[in-house]
Amino acid sequence: MKVSANNPGKFIAFEGGEGAGKSTQARLLAAALEARGIACTVTREPGGTAGAEAIRALLLGTEGEGWNPRAEALLFAAARSDHVERLIRPALESGRWVICDRFVDSSRAYQGGAGGLSDADILALHRIGSAGLLPDLTLLVEVSPETAEARTSARDIDGADRIGGREAAYHARVAAAFARFAEEEPTRFARIDGNGAAEAVHASVLDALKPLLGAA
Ligand code: TYD
């Protein structure tokens, strides 16, 4: 599996379930890095490019009958392929750091662990779509189900999207899959307790980044 280690910029992904606070932490991290003189690109999945945002609307919109798990995985992989080719790789090659709100581990957790596809199949789609690009560091933000519920109900006042709105058991499988990946790849993953205030979580994120910042 190819990683971005040869790029001058570093690739950092935030992962976790719904309401973990990933987008807030992505923004806080970018501001902290910019303050150190590191140029950052903040982006998200599914999305980040015009094509991938169009696929996002297909995936998360609540109209129509939805997708079977394999079609869903293919669409996420197609969106990621466009995102990597048009935005992530060029940014890394130009020396920018890329901070991405979700990446391939979301497909492994949602379509794989929770949706029933095998991890090998998700990784095969990722190899075809994105040459197997992996983040230099994946920050897994973990919150209790109660914190997640409180944050998503405050945020999703118009109702959850097609995937966020799945049953609690689905989201429990997502959380278990993420935890398993972090245990299996302790150097690529850092586990962050996301239950506290945003500033406290941010301090843990900066702590986890120390090895990368030392090398920057
Ligand atoms: P988003 O509103 O970005 O969710 P959140 O704010 O919780 O991160 O919606 C993304 C949804 O898509 C979320 O439910 C997770 C899901 N998802 C997958 O199922 N597979 C994937 O590969 C990705 C990137 C996201």
Coordinates of N, CA and C and ligand atoms in Angstrom, one line a residue:
M1 N 0.8 -1.2 0.0 CA 0.0 0.0 0.0 C 0.9 1.2 0.0
K2 N 0.6 2.1 -0.9 CA 1.5 3.3 -1.1 C 1.0 4.4 -0.1
V3 N 1.9 5.0 0.6 CA 1.6 6.1 1.5 C 2.2 7.3 1.0
S4 N 1.9 8.5 1.6 CA 2.3 9.7 1.0 C 3.7 10.1 1.6
A5 N 4.4 9.2 2.1 CA 5.7 9.5 2.8 C 6.7 10.3 2.0
N6 N 6.6 10.1 0.7 CA 7.6 10.8 -0.2 C 7.2 12.2 -0.6
N7 N 6.0 12.6 -0.2 CA 5.5 13.9 -0.5 C 6.1 14.9 0.4
P8 N 6.4 16.2 0.0 CA 6.9 17.2 0.9 C 5.9 17.6 2.0
G9 N 4.6 17.6 1.6 CA 3.5 17.9 2.5 C 3.1 16.7 3.3
K10 N 2.5 16.9 4.4 CA 1.9 15.8 5.2 C 0.4 15.7 5.1
F11 N -0.1 14.4 5.1 CA -1.5 14.2 4.9 C -2.1 13.7 6.3
I12 N -3.0 14.4 6.8 CA -3.6 14.1 8.1 C -5.1 13.9 7.9
A13 N -5.6 12.8 8.4 CA -7.1 12.6 8.3 C -7.7 12.6 9.7
F14 N -8.9 13.1 9.8 CA -9.7 13.0 11.0 C -10.7 11.9 10.7
E15 N -10.9 11.0 11.6 CA -11.9 10.0 11.5 C -12.7 9.8 12.8
G16 N -13.9 9.2 12.7 CA -14.7 9.0 13.8 C -16.2 8.9 13.4
G17 N -17.0 8.7 14.4 CA -18.5 8.6 14.1 C -19.1 9.9 13.9
E18 N -20.4 9.9 13.8 CA -21.2 11.2 13.7 C -21.1 12.0 15.0
G19 N -20.9 13.3 14.9 CA -20.9 14.2 16.0 C -19.7 14.1 16.9
A20 N -18.6 13.6 16.3 CA -17.3 13.4 17.1 C -16.6 14.8 17.2
G21 N -17.0 15.7 16.3 CA -16.3 17.0 16.4 C -15.1 17.1 15.4
K22 N -15.1 16.3 14.4 CA -14.0 16.2 13.5 C -13.8 17.6 12.7
S23 N -14.9 18.1 12.2 CA -14.7 19.4 11.4 C -14.2 20.5 12.2
T24 N -14.6 20.7 13.5 CA -14.1 21.7 14.3 C -12.6 21.5 14.6
Q25 N -12.3 20.2 14.8 CA -10.8 19.9 15.1 C -10.0 20.1 13.9
A26 N -10.5 19.8 12.7 CA -9.8 20.1 11.4 C -9.5 21.6 11.3
R27 N -10.5 22.4 11.5 CA -10.3 23.8 11.4 C -9.2 24.3 12.5
L28 N -9.4 23.9 13.7 CA -8.4 24.3 14.8 C -7.0 23.9 14.4
L29 N -6.9 22.7 13.9 CA -5.5 22.2 13.6 C -4.9 23.0 12.5
A30 N -5.7 23.3 11.4 CA -5.2 24.1 10.3 C -4.7 25.5 10.8
A31 N -5.5 26.1 11.7 CA -5.1 27.4 12.2 C -3.8 27.3 13.0
A32 N -3.7 26.2 13.8 CA -2.4 26.1 14.6 C -1.2 25.8 13.7
L33 N -1.4 25.1 12.6 CA -0.3 24.8 11.7 C 0.1 26.1 10.9
E34 N -1.0 26.8 10.4 CA -0.7 28.0 9.7 C 0.1 29.0 10.6
A35 N -0.3 29.0 11.9 CA 0.5 29.9 12.8 C 1.9 29.5 12.9
R36 N 2.3 28.3 12.6 CA 3.7 27.9 12.6 C 4.3 28.0 11.2
G37 N 3.5 28.6 10.3 CA 4.1 28.9 8.9 C 3.9 27.7 8.0
I38 N 3.0 26.7 8.4 CA 2.8 25.6 7.5 C 1.5 25.8 6.7
A39 N 1.6 25.9 5.4 CA 0.4 26.1 4.5 C -0.4 24.8 4.5
C40 N -1.7 25.0 4.8 CA -2.6 23.9 4.9 C -3.8 24.0 3.9
T41 N -4.3 22.8 3.5 CA -5.5 22.7 2.7 C -6.5 21.9 3.6
V42 N -7.6 22.4 3.9 CA -8.6 21.7 4.7 C -9.7 21.2 3.7
T43 N -10.0 19.9 3.8 CA -11.0 19.4 2.9 C -11.8 18.3 3.6
R44 N -12.8 17.7 2.9 CA -13.6 16.7 3.5 C -14.1 15.7 2.5
E45 N -14.5 14.6 3.1 CA -15.1 13.5 2.3 C -16.5 13.1 2.8
P46 N -17.4 12.6 2.0 CA -17.2 12.7 0.5 C -17.3 14.1 0.1
G47 N -16.5 14.5 -0.9 CA -16.5 15.9 -1.4 C -15.1 16.4 -1.6
G48 N -15.0 17.7 -1.6 CA -13.7 18.3 -1.8 C -13.3 18.8 -3.2
T49 N -14.0 18.2 -4.2 CA -13.9 18.7 -5.5 C -15.3 18.8 -6.1
A50 N -15.5 19.4 -7.2 CA -16.8 19.6 -7.8 C -17.5 18.2 -8.1
G51 N -16.7 17.3 -8.7 CA -17.2 16.0 -9.0 C -17.5 15.2 -7.8
A52 N -16.7 15.3 -6.8 CA -16.9 14.5 -5.6 C -18.1 15.1 -4.8
E53 N -18.2 16.4 -4.8 CA -19.4 17.0 -4.1 C -20.7 16.5 -4.8
A54 N -20.6 16.4 -6.2 CA -21.8 15.9 -6.9 C -22.2 14.4 -6.4
I55 N -21.1 13.6 -6.3 CA -21.3 12.3 -5.8 C -21.8 12.3 -4.3
R56 N -21.3 13.2 -3.5 CA -21.8 13.4 -2.2 C -23.3 13.5 -2.1
A57 N -23.8 14.4 -3.0 CA -25.3 14.7 -3.1 C -26.0 13.4 -3.4
L58 N -25.5 12.6 -4.3 CA -26.1 11.3 -4.7 C -26.1 10.3 -3.5
L59 N -25.0 10.3 -2.7 CA -24.9 9.4 -1.6 C -25.7 9.8 -0.4
L60 N -25.7 11.1 0.0 CA -26.3 11.4 1.3 C -27.7 12.0 1.2
G61 N -28.1 12.4 -0.1 CA -29.5 12.9 -0.2 C -30.5 11.9 0.2
T62 N -31.6 12.3 0.7 CA -32.6 11.3 1.2 C -33.7 11.0 0.2
E63 N -33.6 11.6 -1.1 CA -34.6 11.3 -2.1 C -34.2 10.0 -2.8
G64 N -35.2 9.3 -3.4 CA -34.9 8.1 -4.1 C -34.8 6.9 -3.2
E65 N -34.4 5.7 -3.8 CA -34.4 4.5 -3.0 C -33.1 4.2 -2.4
G66 N -32.0 5.0 -2.7 CA -30.7 4.7 -2.0 C -29.9 3.7 -2.8
W67 N -28.8 3.2 -2.2 CA -27.9 2.3 -2.9 C -27.7 1.0 -2.1
N68 N -27.4 0.0 -2.8 CA -27.0 -1.2 -2.1 C -25.5 -1.0 -1.6
P69 N -25.1 -1.8 -0.6 CA -23.8 -1.6 0.0 C -22.6 -1.5 -1.0
R70 N -22.7 -2.4 -2.0 CA -21.6 -2.4 -3.0 C -21.6 -1.1 -3.9
A71 N -22.8 -0.7 -4.3 CA -22.8 0.5 -5.1 C -22.4 1.7 -4.2
E72 N -22.8 1.7 -3.0 CA -22.4 2.8 -2.1 C -20.8 2.8 -2.0
A73 N -20.2 1.7 -1.8 CA -18.7 1.6 -1.7 C -18.1 2.1 -3.0
L74 N -18.6 1.8 -4.1 CA -18.1 2.2 -5.4 C -18.2 3.7 -5.5
L75 N -19.3 4.3 -5.1 CA -19.5 5.7 -5.2 C -18.5 6.5 -4.3
F76 N -18.3 6.0 -3.1 CA -17.4 6.6 -2.2 C -16.0 6.5 -2.8
A77 N -15.6 5.4 -3.4 CA -14.3 5.2 -4.0 C -14.1 6.1 -5.2
A78 N -15.2 6.3 -6.0 CA -15.1 7.2 -7.1 C -14.9 8.6 -6.7
A79 N -15.7 9.0 -5.7 CA -15.5 10.4 -5.2 C -14.1 10.6 -4.7
R80 N -13.6 9.6 -3.9 CA -12.2 9.7 -3.3 C -11.2 9.8 -4.5
S81 N -11.4 9.1 -5.5 CA -10.4 9.1 -6.6 C -10.3 10.5 -7.2
D82 N -11.4 11.1 -7.5 CA -11.4 12.5 -8.0 C -10.7 13.4 -7.0
H83 N -11.1 13.3 -5.8 CA -10.5 14.1 -4.7 C -9.0 14.0 -4.6
V84 N -8.5 12.8 -4.6 CA -7.1 12.5 -4.5 C -6.4 13.1 -5.7
E85 N -6.9 12.8 -6.9 CA -6.2 13.2 -8.1 C -6.2 14.7 -8.3
R86 N -7.3 15.3 -8.1 CA -7.4 16.7 -8.4 C -7.0 17.7 -7.3
L87 N -7.1 17.2 -6.0 CA -6.9 18.1 -4.9 C -5.8 17.6 -4.0
I88 N -5.9 16.4 -3.4 CA -5.0 16.0 -2.3 C -3.6 15.8 -2.8
R89 N -3.4 15.0 -3.9 CA -2.1 14.7 -4.3 C -1.3 16.0 -4.8
P90 N -2.0 16.8 -5.6 CA -1.3 18.1 -6.1 C -0.9 18.9 -4.9
A91 N -1.8 19.0 -3.9 CA -1.5 19.9 -2.7 C -0.2 19.3 -2.0
L92 N -0.2 18.0 -1.7 CA 0.9 17.3 -1.0 C 2.2 17.5 -1.8
E93 N 2.1 17.4 -3.1 CA 3.3 17.5 -4.0 C 3.9 18.9 -3.9
S94 N 2.9 19.9 -3.7 CA 3.4 21.3 -3.7 C 3.9 21.7 -2.3
G95 N 3.9 20.7 -1.4 CA 4.4 21.0 0.0 C 3.4 21.4 1.0
R96 N 2.1 21.5 0.6 CA 1.1 21.9 1.5 C 0.7 20.7 2.4
W97 N 0.3 20.9 3.6 CA -0.3 19.8 4.4 C -1.8 19.8 4.1
V98 N -2.3 18.6 4.0 CA -3.7 18.4 3.7 C -4.3 17.8 5.0
I99 N -5.4 18.5 5.4 CA -6.2 18.0 6.6 C -7.5 17.6 6.1
C100 N -7.8 16.3 6.2 CA -9.1 15.8 5.5 C -10.0 15.3 6.6
D101 N -11.3 15.8 6.5 CA -12.3 15.3 7.4 C -12.9 14.1 6.8
R102 N -12.5 12.9 7.3 CA -12.8 11.6 6.8 C -12.0 11.2 5.5
F103 N -11.6 9.9 5.5 CA -10.9 9.4 4.3 C -11.2 7.9 4.2
V104 N -10.3 7.1 3.7 CA -10.6 5.7 3.3 C -11.0 4.9 4.6
D105 N -10.5 5.3 5.8 CA -11.0 4.5 6.9 C -12.4 4.6 7.2
S106 N -13.1 5.7 6.7 CA -14.5 5.8 6.9 C -15.2 4.7 6.0
S107 N -14.7 4.5 4.8 CA -15.2 3.5 3.9 C -15.0 2.1 4.6
R108 N -13.8 1.9 5.2 CA -13.6 0.6 5.8 C -14.5 0.4 7.0
A109 N -14.8 1.5 7.7 CA -15.7 1.3 8.9 C -17.2 1.3 8.5
Y110 N -17.6 2.2 7.6 CA -19.1 2.3 7.3 C -19.5 1.2 6.3
Q111 N -18.9 1.2 5.2 CA -19.3 0.2 4.2 C -18.7 -1.2 4.5
G112 N -17.6 -1.2 5.2 CA -16.9 -2.5 5.5 C -17.5 -3.0 6.8
G113 N -16.9 -2.6 8.0 CA -17.3 -3.1 9.3 C -18.8 -3.1 9.6
A114 N -19.4 -1.9 9.2 CA -20.9 -1.8 9.5 C -21.7 -2.3 8.3
G115 N -21.3 -2.1 7.1 CA -22.1 -2.4 5.9 C -22.0 -3.8 5.4
G116 N -21.0 -4.5 5.9 CA -20.9 -5.9 5.5 C -19.9 -6.3 4.4
L117 N -19.3 -5.3 3.7 CA -18.2 -5.6 2.7 C -17.0 -6.0 3.4
S118 N -16.1 -6.7 2.7 CA -14.9 -7.1 3.4 C -13.9 -6.0 3.3
D119 N -13.0 -6.0 4.3 CA -11.9 -4.9 4.3 C -11.1 -5.1 3.1
A120 N -10.8 -6.3 2.6 CA -10.0 -6.5 1.4 C -10.7 -5.9 0.2
D121 N -12.0 -6.0 0.1 CA -12.7 -5.4 -1.0 C -12.6 -3.9 -1.0
I122 N -12.8 -3.3 0.2 CA -12.7 -1.8 0.3 C -11.3 -1.3 -0.1
L123 N -10.3 -2.1 0.4 CA -8.9 -1.7 0.1 C -8.6 -1.9 -1.4
A124 N -9.2 -2.9 -2.0 CA -9.0 -3.1 -3.5 C -9.6 -1.9 -4.3
L125 N -10.8 -1.5 -3.9 CA -11.4 -0.3 -4.5 C -10.5 0.9 -4.4
H126 N -9.9 1.0 -3.2 CA -9.0 2.2 -2.9 C -7.7 2.1 -3.7
R127 N -7.2 0.9 -3.9 CA -6.0 0.7 -4.8 C -6.3 1.1 -6.2
I128 N -7.5 0.7 -6.7 CA -7.9 1.0 -8.1 C -8.1 2.5 -8.2
G129 N -8.9 3.1 -7.2 CA -9.3 4.5 -7.4 C -8.2 5.5 -7.0
S130 N -7.4 5.2 -6.0 CA -6.5 6.2 -5.5 C -5.1 5.7 -5.2
A131 N -4.7 4.7 -5.9 CA -3.4 4.1 -5.8 C -3.0 3.8 -4.4
G132 N -4.1 3.5 -3.5 CA -3.8 3.1 -2.2 C -3.3 4.2 -1.2
L133 N -3.4 5.5 -1.6 CA -2.9 6.5 -0.8 C -3.4 6.5 0.6
L134 N -2.5 6.5 1.6 CA -2.9 6.5 3.0 C -2.4 7.8 3.7
P135 N -3.1 8.3 4.7 CA -2.6 9.4 5.5 C -1.3 9.1 6.2
D136 N -0.5 10.1 6.4 CA 0.7 10.0 7.3 C 0.2 9.7 8.7
L137 N -0.9 10.4 9.1 CA -1.4 10.2 10.5 C -3.0 10.3 10.4
T138 N -3.6 9.4 11.1 CA -5.1 9.4 11.1 C -5.5 9.6 12.6
L139 N -6.2 10.7 12.8 CA -6.6 11.0 14.2 C -8.1 10.5 14.4
L140 N -8.2 9.5 15.2 CA -9.5 8.9 15.4 C -10.1 9.6 16.6
V141 N -11.2 10.4 16.4 CA -11.8 11.2 17.5 C -13.0 10.3 18.0
E142 N -12.9 9.9 19.3 CA -13.9 9.0 19.8 C -14.7 9.7 20.9
V143 N -16.0 9.6 20.8 CA -16.9 10.1 21.8 C -17.9 9.1 22.2
S144 N -18.5 9.3 23.4 CA -19.5 8.3 23.9 C -20.7 8.5 23.1
P145 N -21.6 7.4 23.0 CA -22.8 7.5 22.2 C -23.7 8.7 22.7
E146 N -23.6 9.0 24.0 CA -24.4 10.1 24.5 C -23.9 11.5 24.0
T147 N -22.6 11.7 24.0 CA -22.1 12.9 23.4 C -22.4 13.0 21.9
A148 N -22.3 11.9 21.2 CA -22.6 11.9 19.8 C -24.0 12.3 19.5
E149 N -24.9 11.7 20.3 CA -26.4 12.0 20.2 C -26.7 13.4 20.5
A150 N -26.1 14.0 21.5 CA -26.4 15.4 21.9 C -25.9 16.3 20.8
R151 N -24.7 16.0 20.2 CA -24.1 16.9 19.2 C -24.9 16.8 17.9
T152 N -25.3 15.6 17.5 CA -25.9 15.4 16.2 C -27.4 16.0 16.3
S153 N -28.0 15.8 17.4 CA -29.4 16.3 17.4 C -29.4 17.8 17.4
A154 N -28.3 18.5 18.0 CA -28.2 19.9 17.9 C -27.9 20.4 16.5
R155 N -27.1 19.6 15.8 CA -26.7 20.0 14.4 C -27.7 19.7 13.4
D156 N -28.3 18.5 13.4 CA -29.1 18.0 12.3 C -30.6 18.3 12.6
I157 N -30.9 19.6 12.7 CA -32.3 20.0 13.1 C -33.2 19.7 11.9
D158 N -32.7 19.6 10.7 CA -33.6 19.3 9.6 C -33.6 17.8 9.3
G159 N -33.1 17.0 10.2 CA -33.0 15.5 10.0 C -31.7 15.1 9.5
A160 N -31.3 13.8 9.9 CA -30.0 13.3 9.5 C -29.9 13.0 8.0
D161 N -28.7 12.9 7.5 CA -28.6 12.4 6.1 C -28.8 10.9 6.0
R162 N -28.7 10.3 4.8 CA -29.1 8.9 4.6 C -28.2 8.0 5.4
I163 N -27.0 8.3 5.6 CA -26.1 7.4 6.4 C -26.1 7.7 7.8
G164 N -26.1 9.0 8.2 CA -26.1 9.4 9.6 C -27.4 8.9 10.3
G165 N -28.5 8.8 9.5 CA -29.7 8.4 10.1 C -29.9 6.9 10.3
R166 N -28.9 6.1 10.0 CA -29.1 4.7 10.2 C -29.2 4.3 11.7
E167 N -29.6 3.1 12.0 CA -29.9 2.7 13.4 C -28.7 2.7 14.2
A168 N -28.9 2.7 15.6 CA -27.8 2.8 16.5 C -26.9 1.6 16.4
A169 N -27.4 0.4 16.0 CA -26.5 -0.8 15.9 C -25.5 -0.6 14.8
Y170 N -25.9 0.1 13.7 CA -25.0 0.3 12.6 C -23.9 1.2 13.1
H171 N -24.2 2.3 13.8 CA -23.2 3.2 14.3 C -22.3 2.6 15.3
A172 N -22.8 1.7 16.1 CA -22.0 0.9 17.1 C -21.0 0.1 16.3
R173 N -21.4 -0.5 15.2 CA -20.4 -1.3 14.4 C -19.4 -0.4 13.8
V174 N -19.8 0.8 13.4 CA -18.8 1.7 12.8 C -17.7 2.0 13.9
A175 N -18.2 2.4 15.1 CA -17.2 2.7 16.2 C -16.3 1.5 16.5
A176 N -16.9 0.3 16.5 CA -16.0 -0.8 16.8 C -15.0 -1.1 15.8
A177 N -15.4 -0.8 14.5 CA -14.4 -1.0 13.4 C -13.3 0.0 13.5
F178 N -13.6 1.2 13.7 CA -12.6 2.3 13.9 C -11.6 1.9 15.0
A179 N -12.2 1.4 16.1 CA -11.3 1.1 17.3 C -10.4 -0.1 16.9
R180 N -10.9 -1.0 16.1 CA -10.1 -2.2 15.7 C -8.9 -1.7 14.8
F181 N -9.3 -0.8 13.8 CA -8.2 -0.3 12.9 C -7.1 0.4 13.7
A182 N -7.5 1.2 14.7 CA -6.5 1.9 15.5 C -5.6 0.9 16.2
E183 N -6.2 -0.2 16.7 CA -5.4 -1.2 17.4 C -4.4 -1.9 16.4
E184 N -4.9 -2.1 15.2 CA -4.1 -2.9 14.3 C -3.0 -2.1 13.7
E185 N -3.2 -0.7 13.6 CA -2.1 0.1 13.0 C -1.8 1.3 14.0
P186 N -1.1 0.9 15.1 CA -0.9 2.0 16.1 C 0.0 3.1 15.7
T187 N 0.8 2.9 14.6 CA 1.7 4.0 14.2 C 1.0 5.0 13.3
R188 N 0.0 4.5 12.5 CA -0.7 5.4 11.6 C -1.8 6.1 12.3
F189 N -2.4 5.5 13.4 CA -3.5 6.0 14.1 C -3.1 6.7 15.4
A190 N -3.8 7.8 15.8 CA -3.7 8.2 17.2 C -5.2 8.3 17.6
R191 N -5.4 7.8 18.8 CA -6.8 7.9 19.3 C -6.9 9.1 20.2
I192 N -8.0 9.9 19.9 CA -8.2 11.2 20.6 C -9.6 11.1 21.4
D193 N -9.5 11.4 22.7 CA -10.8 11.4 23.4 C -11.5 12.7 23.1
G194 N -12.7 12.6 22.4 CA -13.4 13.8 21.9 C -14.5 14.3 22.8
N195 N -14.6 13.7 24.0 CA -15.7 14.1 24.8 C -15.6 15.5 25.5
G196 N -14.4 16.0 25.6 CA -14.3 17.3 26.3 C -14.6 18.5 25.4
A197 N -14.2 19.7 26.0 CA -14.4 20.9 25.2 C -13.4 20.9 24.0
A198 N -13.8 21.7 23.0 CA -13.0 21.7 21.8 C -11.6 22.1 22.0
E199 N -11.3 23.0 22.9 CA -9.9 23.4 23.2 C -9.1 22.3 23.8
A200 N -9.7 21.5 24.7 CA -9.0 20.4 25.3 C -8.7 19.3 24.3
V201 N -9.7 19.0 23.4 CA -9.5 18.0 22.4 C -8.4 18.5 21.5
H202 N -8.4 19.8 21.1 CA -7.3 20.3 20.3 C -5.9 20.1 20.9
A203 N -5.8 20.3 22.2 CA -4.5 20.1 22.8 C -4.1 18.6 22.6
S204 N -5.0 17.7 22.7 CA -4.6 16.3 22.5 C -4.2 16.0 21.0
V205 N -4.9 16.7 20.1 CA -4.5 16.6 18.7 C -3.1 17.1 18.5
L206 N -2.8 18.3 19.1 CA -1.4 18.8 18.9 C -0.4 17.9 19.5
D207 N -0.7 17.3 20.6 CA 0.2 16.3 21.2 C 0.4 15.1 20.3
A208 N -0.6 14.6 19.6 CA -0.5 13.5 18.7 C 0.3 13.9 17.5
L209 N 0.4 15.2 17.2 CA 1.1 15.6 16.0 C 2.6 15.8 16.2
K210 N 3.0 15.8 17.5 CA 4.4 16.1 17.8 C 5.4 15.4 16.9
P211 N 5.2 14.0 16.7 CA 6.2 13.4 15.9 C 6.3 13.9 14.5
L212 N 5.2 14.3 13.9 CA 5.2 14.9 12.5 C 5.8 16.3 12.5
L213 N 5.5 17.1 13.6 CA 5.9 18.4 13.6 C 7.4 18.5 13.8
G214 N 7.9 17.5 14.6 CA 9.4 17.4 14.8 C 10.1 17.3 13.5
A215 N 9.5 16.6 12.5 CA 10.1 16.3 11.2 C 9.9 17.4 10.2
A216 N 9.0 18.4 10.6 CA 8.6 19.4 9.6 C 9.6 20.5 9.4
Ligands
TYD1 P1 -21.0 14.3 7.0 O1 -22.1 15.2 7.1 O2 -19.7 14.8 6.5 O3 -20.8 13.5 8.4 P2 -20.0 13.9 9.7 O4 -20.2 15.4 9.9 O5 -20.6 13.0 10.7 O6 -18.6 13.5 9.3 O7 -21.5 13.0 6.1 C1 -20.7 12.0 5.8 C2 -21.4 10.7 5.9 O8 -20.9 9.8 5.0 C3 -21.2 10.1 7.3 O9 -22.4 9.5 7.8 C4 -20.2 9.1 7.1 C5 -20.5 8.6 5.7 N1 -19.3 8.1 5.0 C6 -19.3 6.8 4.6 O10 -20.2 6.0 4.9 N2 -18.2 6.3 3.9 C7 -17.1 7.1 3.6 O11 -16.2 6.6 2.9 C8 -17.2 8.4 3.9 C9 -16.1 9.4 3.5 C10 -18.3 8.9 4.6

